[in-house]
Structure formats: structure tokens, C-alpha cells
Short mmCIF file of C-alpha atoms in Angstrom, two decimals:
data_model
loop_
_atom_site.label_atom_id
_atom_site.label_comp_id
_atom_site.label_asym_id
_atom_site.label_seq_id
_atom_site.Cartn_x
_atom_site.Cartn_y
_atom_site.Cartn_z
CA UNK A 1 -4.71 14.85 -29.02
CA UNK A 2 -0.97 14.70 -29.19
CA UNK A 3 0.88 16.04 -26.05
CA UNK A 4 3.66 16.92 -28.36
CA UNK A 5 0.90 20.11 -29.53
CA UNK A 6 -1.41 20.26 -27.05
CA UNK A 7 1.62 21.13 -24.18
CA UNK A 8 3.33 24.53 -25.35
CA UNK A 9 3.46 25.93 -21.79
CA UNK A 10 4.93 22.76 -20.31
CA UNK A 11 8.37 22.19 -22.72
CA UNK A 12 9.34 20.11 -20.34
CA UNK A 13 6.96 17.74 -20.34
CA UNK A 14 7.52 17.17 -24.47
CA UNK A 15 10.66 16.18 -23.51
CA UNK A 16 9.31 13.73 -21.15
CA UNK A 17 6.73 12.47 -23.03
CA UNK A 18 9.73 11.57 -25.84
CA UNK A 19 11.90 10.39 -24.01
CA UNK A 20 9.60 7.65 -22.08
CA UNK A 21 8.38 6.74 -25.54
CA UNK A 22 11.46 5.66 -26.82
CA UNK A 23 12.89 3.77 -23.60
CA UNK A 24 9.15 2.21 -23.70
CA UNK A 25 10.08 0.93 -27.04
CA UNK A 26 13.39 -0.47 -26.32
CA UNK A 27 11.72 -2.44 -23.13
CA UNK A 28 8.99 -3.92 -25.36
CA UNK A 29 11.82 -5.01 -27.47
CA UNK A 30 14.12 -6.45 -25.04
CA UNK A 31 11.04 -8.43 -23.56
CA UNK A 32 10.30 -9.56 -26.87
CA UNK A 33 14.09 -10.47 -27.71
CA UNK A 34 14.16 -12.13 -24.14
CA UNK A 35 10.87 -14.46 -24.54
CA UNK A 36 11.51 -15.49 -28.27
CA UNK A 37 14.77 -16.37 -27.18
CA UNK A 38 13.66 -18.25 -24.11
CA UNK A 39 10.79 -19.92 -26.27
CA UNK A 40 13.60 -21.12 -29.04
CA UNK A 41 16.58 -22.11 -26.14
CA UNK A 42 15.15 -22.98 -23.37
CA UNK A 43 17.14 -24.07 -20.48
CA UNK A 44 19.25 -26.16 -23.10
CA UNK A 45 20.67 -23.23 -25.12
CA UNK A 46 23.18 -20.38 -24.64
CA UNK A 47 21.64 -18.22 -21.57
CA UNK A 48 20.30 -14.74 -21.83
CA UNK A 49 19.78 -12.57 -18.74
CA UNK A 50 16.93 -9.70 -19.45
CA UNK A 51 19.87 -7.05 -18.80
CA UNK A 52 21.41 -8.65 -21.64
CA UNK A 53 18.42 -8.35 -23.77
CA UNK A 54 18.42 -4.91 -22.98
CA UNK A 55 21.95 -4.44 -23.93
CA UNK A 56 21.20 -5.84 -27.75
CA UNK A 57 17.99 -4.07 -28.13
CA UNK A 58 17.73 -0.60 -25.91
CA UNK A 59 20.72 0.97 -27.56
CA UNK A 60 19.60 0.94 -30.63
CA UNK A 61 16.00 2.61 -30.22
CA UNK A 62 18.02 5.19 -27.60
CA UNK A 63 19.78 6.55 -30.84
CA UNK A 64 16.55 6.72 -32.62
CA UNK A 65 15.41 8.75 -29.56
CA UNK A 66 17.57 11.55 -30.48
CA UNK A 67 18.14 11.17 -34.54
CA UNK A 68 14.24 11.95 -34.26
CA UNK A 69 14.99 15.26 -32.64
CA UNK A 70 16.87 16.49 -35.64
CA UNK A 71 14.08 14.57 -37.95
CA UNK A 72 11.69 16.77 -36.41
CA UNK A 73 13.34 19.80 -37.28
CA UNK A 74 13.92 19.06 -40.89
CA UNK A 75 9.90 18.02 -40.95
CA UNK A 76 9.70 21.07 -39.56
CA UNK A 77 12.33 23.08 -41.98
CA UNK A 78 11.55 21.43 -45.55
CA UNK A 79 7.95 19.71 -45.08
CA UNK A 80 6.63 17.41 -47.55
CA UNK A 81 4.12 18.43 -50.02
CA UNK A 82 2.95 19.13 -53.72
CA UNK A 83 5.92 21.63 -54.96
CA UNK A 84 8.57 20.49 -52.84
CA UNK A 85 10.08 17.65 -55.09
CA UNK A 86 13.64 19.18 -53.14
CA UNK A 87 12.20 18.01 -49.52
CA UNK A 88 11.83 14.81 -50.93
CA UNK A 89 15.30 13.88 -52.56
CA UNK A 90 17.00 15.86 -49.31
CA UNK A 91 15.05 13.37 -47.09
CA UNK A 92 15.96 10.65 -49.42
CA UNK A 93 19.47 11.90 -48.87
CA UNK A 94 19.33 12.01 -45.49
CA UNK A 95 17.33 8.92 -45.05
CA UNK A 96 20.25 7.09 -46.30
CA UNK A 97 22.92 8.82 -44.18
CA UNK A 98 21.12 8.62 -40.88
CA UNK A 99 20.48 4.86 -41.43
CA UNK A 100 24.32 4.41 -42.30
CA UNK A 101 25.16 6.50 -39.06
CA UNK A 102 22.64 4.60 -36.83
CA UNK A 103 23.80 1.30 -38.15
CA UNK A 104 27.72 2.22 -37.69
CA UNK A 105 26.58 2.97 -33.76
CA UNK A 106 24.19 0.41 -33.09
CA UNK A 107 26.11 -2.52 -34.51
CA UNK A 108 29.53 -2.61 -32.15
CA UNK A 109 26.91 -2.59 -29.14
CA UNK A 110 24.54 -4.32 -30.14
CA UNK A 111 25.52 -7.19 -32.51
CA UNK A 112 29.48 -7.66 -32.96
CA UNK A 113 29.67 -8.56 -29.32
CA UNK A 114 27.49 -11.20 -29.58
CA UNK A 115 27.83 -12.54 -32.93
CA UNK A 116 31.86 -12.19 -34.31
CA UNK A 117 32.88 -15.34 -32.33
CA UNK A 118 30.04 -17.23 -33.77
CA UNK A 119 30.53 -16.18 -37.22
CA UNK A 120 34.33 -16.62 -36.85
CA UNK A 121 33.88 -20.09 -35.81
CA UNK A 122 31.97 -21.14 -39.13
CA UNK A 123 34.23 -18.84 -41.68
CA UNK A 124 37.63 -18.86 -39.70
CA UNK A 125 38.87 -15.78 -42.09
CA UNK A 126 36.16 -13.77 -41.51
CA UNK A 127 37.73 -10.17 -39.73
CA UNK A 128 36.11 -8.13 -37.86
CA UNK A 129 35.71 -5.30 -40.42
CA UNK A 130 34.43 -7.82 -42.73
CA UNK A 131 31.34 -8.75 -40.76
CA UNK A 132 31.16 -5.06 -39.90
CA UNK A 133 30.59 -4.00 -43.43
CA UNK A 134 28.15 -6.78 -44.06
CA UNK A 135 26.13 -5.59 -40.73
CA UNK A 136 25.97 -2.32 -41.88
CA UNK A 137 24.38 -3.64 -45.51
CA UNK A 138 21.81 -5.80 -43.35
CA UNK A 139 20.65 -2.77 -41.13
CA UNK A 140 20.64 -0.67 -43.74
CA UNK A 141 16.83 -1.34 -44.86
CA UNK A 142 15.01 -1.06 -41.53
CA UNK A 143 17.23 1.75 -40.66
CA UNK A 144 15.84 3.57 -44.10
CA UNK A 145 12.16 2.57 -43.17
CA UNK A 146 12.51 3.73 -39.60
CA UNK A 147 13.64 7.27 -40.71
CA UNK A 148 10.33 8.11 -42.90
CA UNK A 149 8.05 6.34 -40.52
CA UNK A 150 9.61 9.35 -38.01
CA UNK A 151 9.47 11.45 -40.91
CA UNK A 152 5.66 11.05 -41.23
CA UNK A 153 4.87 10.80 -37.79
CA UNK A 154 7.03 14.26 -37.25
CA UNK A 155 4.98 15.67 -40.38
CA UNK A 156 1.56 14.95 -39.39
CA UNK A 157 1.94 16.81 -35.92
CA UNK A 158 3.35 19.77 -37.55
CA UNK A 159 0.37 19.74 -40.16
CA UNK A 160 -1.76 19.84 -36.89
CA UNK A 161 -0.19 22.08 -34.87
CA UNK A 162 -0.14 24.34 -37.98
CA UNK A 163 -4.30 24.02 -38.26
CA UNK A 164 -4.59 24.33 -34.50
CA UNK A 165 -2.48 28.01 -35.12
CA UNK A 166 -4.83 28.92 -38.02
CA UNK A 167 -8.07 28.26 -35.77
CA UNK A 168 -6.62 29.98 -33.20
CA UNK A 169 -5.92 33.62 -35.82
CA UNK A 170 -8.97 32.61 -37.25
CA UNK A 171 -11.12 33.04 -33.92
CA UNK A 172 -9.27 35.84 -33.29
CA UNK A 173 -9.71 37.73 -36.43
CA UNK A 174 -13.17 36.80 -36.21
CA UNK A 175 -13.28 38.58 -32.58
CA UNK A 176 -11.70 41.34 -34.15
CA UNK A 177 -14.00 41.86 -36.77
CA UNK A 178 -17.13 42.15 -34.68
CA UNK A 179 -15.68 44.23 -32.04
CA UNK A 180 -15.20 46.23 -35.62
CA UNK A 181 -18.55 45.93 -36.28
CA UNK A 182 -19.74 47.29 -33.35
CA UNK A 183 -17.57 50.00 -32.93
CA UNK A 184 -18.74 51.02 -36.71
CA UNK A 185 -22.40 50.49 -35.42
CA UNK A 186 -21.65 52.94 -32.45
CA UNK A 187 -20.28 55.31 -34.86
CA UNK A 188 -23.24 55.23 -37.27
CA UNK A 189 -25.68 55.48 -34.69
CA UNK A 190 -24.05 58.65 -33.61
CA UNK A 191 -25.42 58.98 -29.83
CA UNK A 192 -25.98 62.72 -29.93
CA UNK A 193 -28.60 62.49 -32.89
CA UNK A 194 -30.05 59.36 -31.22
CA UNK A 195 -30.46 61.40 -27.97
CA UNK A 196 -31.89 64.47 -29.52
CA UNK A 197 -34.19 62.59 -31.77
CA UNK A 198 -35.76 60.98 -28.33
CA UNK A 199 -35.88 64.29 -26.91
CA UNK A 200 -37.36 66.30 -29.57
CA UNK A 201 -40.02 63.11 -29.70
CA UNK A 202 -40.55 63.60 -25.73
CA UNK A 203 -41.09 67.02 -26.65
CA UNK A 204 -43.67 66.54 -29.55
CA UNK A 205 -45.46 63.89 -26.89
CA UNK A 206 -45.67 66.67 -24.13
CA UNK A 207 -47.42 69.16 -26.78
CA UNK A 208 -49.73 67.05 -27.86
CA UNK A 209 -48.81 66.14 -31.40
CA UNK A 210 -49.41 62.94 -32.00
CA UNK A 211 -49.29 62.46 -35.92
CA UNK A 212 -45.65 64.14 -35.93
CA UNK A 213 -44.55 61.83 -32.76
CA UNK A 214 -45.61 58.87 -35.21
CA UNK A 215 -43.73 59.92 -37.72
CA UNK A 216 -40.43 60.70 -36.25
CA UNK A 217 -40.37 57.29 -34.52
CA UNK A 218 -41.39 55.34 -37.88
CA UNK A 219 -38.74 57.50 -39.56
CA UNK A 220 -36.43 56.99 -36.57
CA UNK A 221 -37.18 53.35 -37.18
CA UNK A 222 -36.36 52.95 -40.32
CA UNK A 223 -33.03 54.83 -40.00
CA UNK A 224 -31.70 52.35 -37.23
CA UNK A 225 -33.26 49.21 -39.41
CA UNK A 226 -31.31 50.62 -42.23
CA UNK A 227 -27.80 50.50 -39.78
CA UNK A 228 -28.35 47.50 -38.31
CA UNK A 229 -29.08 45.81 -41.39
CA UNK A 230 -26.19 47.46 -43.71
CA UNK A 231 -24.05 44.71 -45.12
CA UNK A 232 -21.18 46.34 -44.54
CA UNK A 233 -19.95 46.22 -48.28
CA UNK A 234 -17.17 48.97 -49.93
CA UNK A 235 -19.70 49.78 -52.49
CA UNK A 236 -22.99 51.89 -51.75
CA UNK A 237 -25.77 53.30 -54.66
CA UNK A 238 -25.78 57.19 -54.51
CA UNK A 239 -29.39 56.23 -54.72
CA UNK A 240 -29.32 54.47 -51.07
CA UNK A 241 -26.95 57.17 -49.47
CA UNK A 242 -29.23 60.20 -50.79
CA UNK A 243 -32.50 58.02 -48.67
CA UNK A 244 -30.13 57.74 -45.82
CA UNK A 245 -29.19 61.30 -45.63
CA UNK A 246 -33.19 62.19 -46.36
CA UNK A 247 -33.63 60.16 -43.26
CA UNK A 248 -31.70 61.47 -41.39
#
């Protein structure tokens, strides 16, 4: 179960849960970035403290942290689904902007730093707004990617939380209906007639009738057998409700 749904009385702890995920993400990363680079350099290459790693690869998932805040909301606002071919092209839309926005952050931090000088020193008239641009193009296709893989992650916990809702009225109506049910069985057993019918049989018993005891409880019988096992429908034959008042 997702604590994203399953915590509703602890906000909080949403928050907490989201936010370690993403800084989780960006550590994995930087160890990653820090090993491979290790692995490929060694001692011989350019060196690369871990805080360094972090620098070229936390940023970047940080800003994801929070673009996935508003990504949950427009999940949430214009959902995906048969007959919503306009939550599609506005996620399209905004697929493309977010990536462009994420990029123009991430890349000054993350990747100018690090990489103008080099790429300066094998094209000499490259500017800095020239490799900018080109950045931007390169990041553009993850960042895209990354967006609807939020997107569907974002989706399939509203879907849930949705059927978790819909249980929940569900039981409830349920609840509802046969506390209905017996408060329309309380009212069609009618506890004065129930009480007089016993009494008028304790009478019979004390005077000795037997056959007319017998036949008050078998038609007593009957008459409760004929409440309890009433389907409850809208629609009654005049036929039924004539034996039922005979009974009676």
C-alpha cells in the first residue's frame, strides 16, 4: 500500500515520505556518477570528490521533487482516460514546457560548470549561450520521459485512492441499507399486534382451547415468515397484499 493514500490523517508524513524519495534518488545517483567515474579515471584522471557528485546530480532530481507536486495536481485535475483526448494534448503541452523549464535550471548547476571550459578548449568559438542552447536540446528527451513516468505514477495512486473512497461509500451505504431493513422489519412487525397476538394465545392456552391456540400460532407463523422473507421489491400483487391483510 502506498503511504501517499493510506496516510490522510498524517499530511505531514506525505510530505516526508516525498521528500526522502527524491533526495534518495539524487544520492543513488551521485554514488553512481561518483563510482563510474572513479571506475573510468582512476587516480590518473581529473578528481571528483562525492560532494561534487552531488553537486552535478542532486540538483537536478531536487527540481523534479517539486515539478511533481504540481504534476500531481494536474493528474489529479484532468486525469487520463477514454474521453479525455484534451488531458492528453494539455499533458503533451506541458510535458514539453516542464522539461524545457527543468533543463534551463538544471543545466547552469549542473553541467556548464563543469563542461564550458572543456568544450571551449576543443571549439575555441563556442559561447556560452551556444552550448547552453545545445544542452537544453540534449536534456530535452529524458526531461519529456521523466514528466509522464510522474504522470503515471501520480495517476495510478489517484485511481486507487479513488476505489479505496468508493469501498469506503460502498460499505457504508451497505450499513445503511440494513439498518433500513431492520428498521422496516420493526415497523412491519408492528410490536403491539405481536404482543397482543401472544397474549390472546396465552389466553386461549389458559382456557383450554387447544385447536384455536394451534391455529393462531401457525397463522402467526406464517405472517412473520411472510415479513422476514419479503424481498423488499416496489412492486406487490393485490393478490399477495389481500393474503397478508387476511392474515393478519
Amino acid at each position: 500500500a502506498s503511504p501517499l493514500v493510506d496516510l490522510p490523517r498524517r499530511p505531514w508524513l506525505r510530505w516526508v515520505w516525498w521528500a526522502g524519495f527524491w533526495v534518495g534518488i539524487g544520492l543513488l545517483t551521485a554514488l553512481q556518477f561518483y563510482f563510474a567515474w572513479k571506475a573510468e579515471y582512476g587516480t590518473d584522471g581529473e578528481p571528483l570528490s562525492f560532494q561534487s557528485a552531488l553537486v552535478r546530480r542532486m540538483p537536478g532530481w531536487l527540481v523534479w521533487g517539486v515539478f511533481s507536486i504540481g504534476i500531481a495536481r494536474l493528474a489529479r485535475r484532468f486525469p487520463l482516460g477514454r474521453r479525455r483526448g484534451h488531458s492528453f494534448w494539455l499533458h503533451a503541452a506541458m510535458s514539453l514546457g516542464v522539461a524545457v523549464v527543468h533543463a534551463a535550471i538544471r543545466i547552469p548547476i549542473e553541467f556548464m560548470p563543469f563542461a564550458l571550459e572543456g568544450i571551449q578548449q576543443e571549439n575555441p568559438g563556442a559561447e556560452y549561450f551556444d552550448v547552453y542552447w545545445v544542452a537544453i536540446l540534449w536534456y530535452l528527451p529524458p526531461g519529456i520521459v521523466m514528466y509522464w513516468a510522474i504522470l503515471a505514477v501520480c495517476s495510478a495512486l489517484h485511481y486507487r485512492q479513488r476505489l479505496s473512497e468508493k469501498e469506503v461509500q460502498a460499505a457504508t451505504l451497505e450499513s445503511q441499507l440494513s439498518e433500513a431493513r431492520l428498521n422496516a422489519l420493526k415497523m412491519q412487525l408492528q410490536p403491539h399486534f405481536l404482543f397482543n397476538t401472544l397474549h390472546s394465545i396465552g389466553a386461549l392456552a389458559r382456557t383450554g382451547r387447544g385447536e384455536e391456540v394451534v391455529r393462531v400460532v401457525t397463522g402467526l407463523s406464517d405472517l412473520l415468515r411472510r415479513v422476514l422473507t419479503a424481498g423488499g421489491g416496489q412492486l406487490v400483487l393485490l393478490e399477495e397484499e389481500l393474503d397478508f391483510v387476511d392474515r393478519y
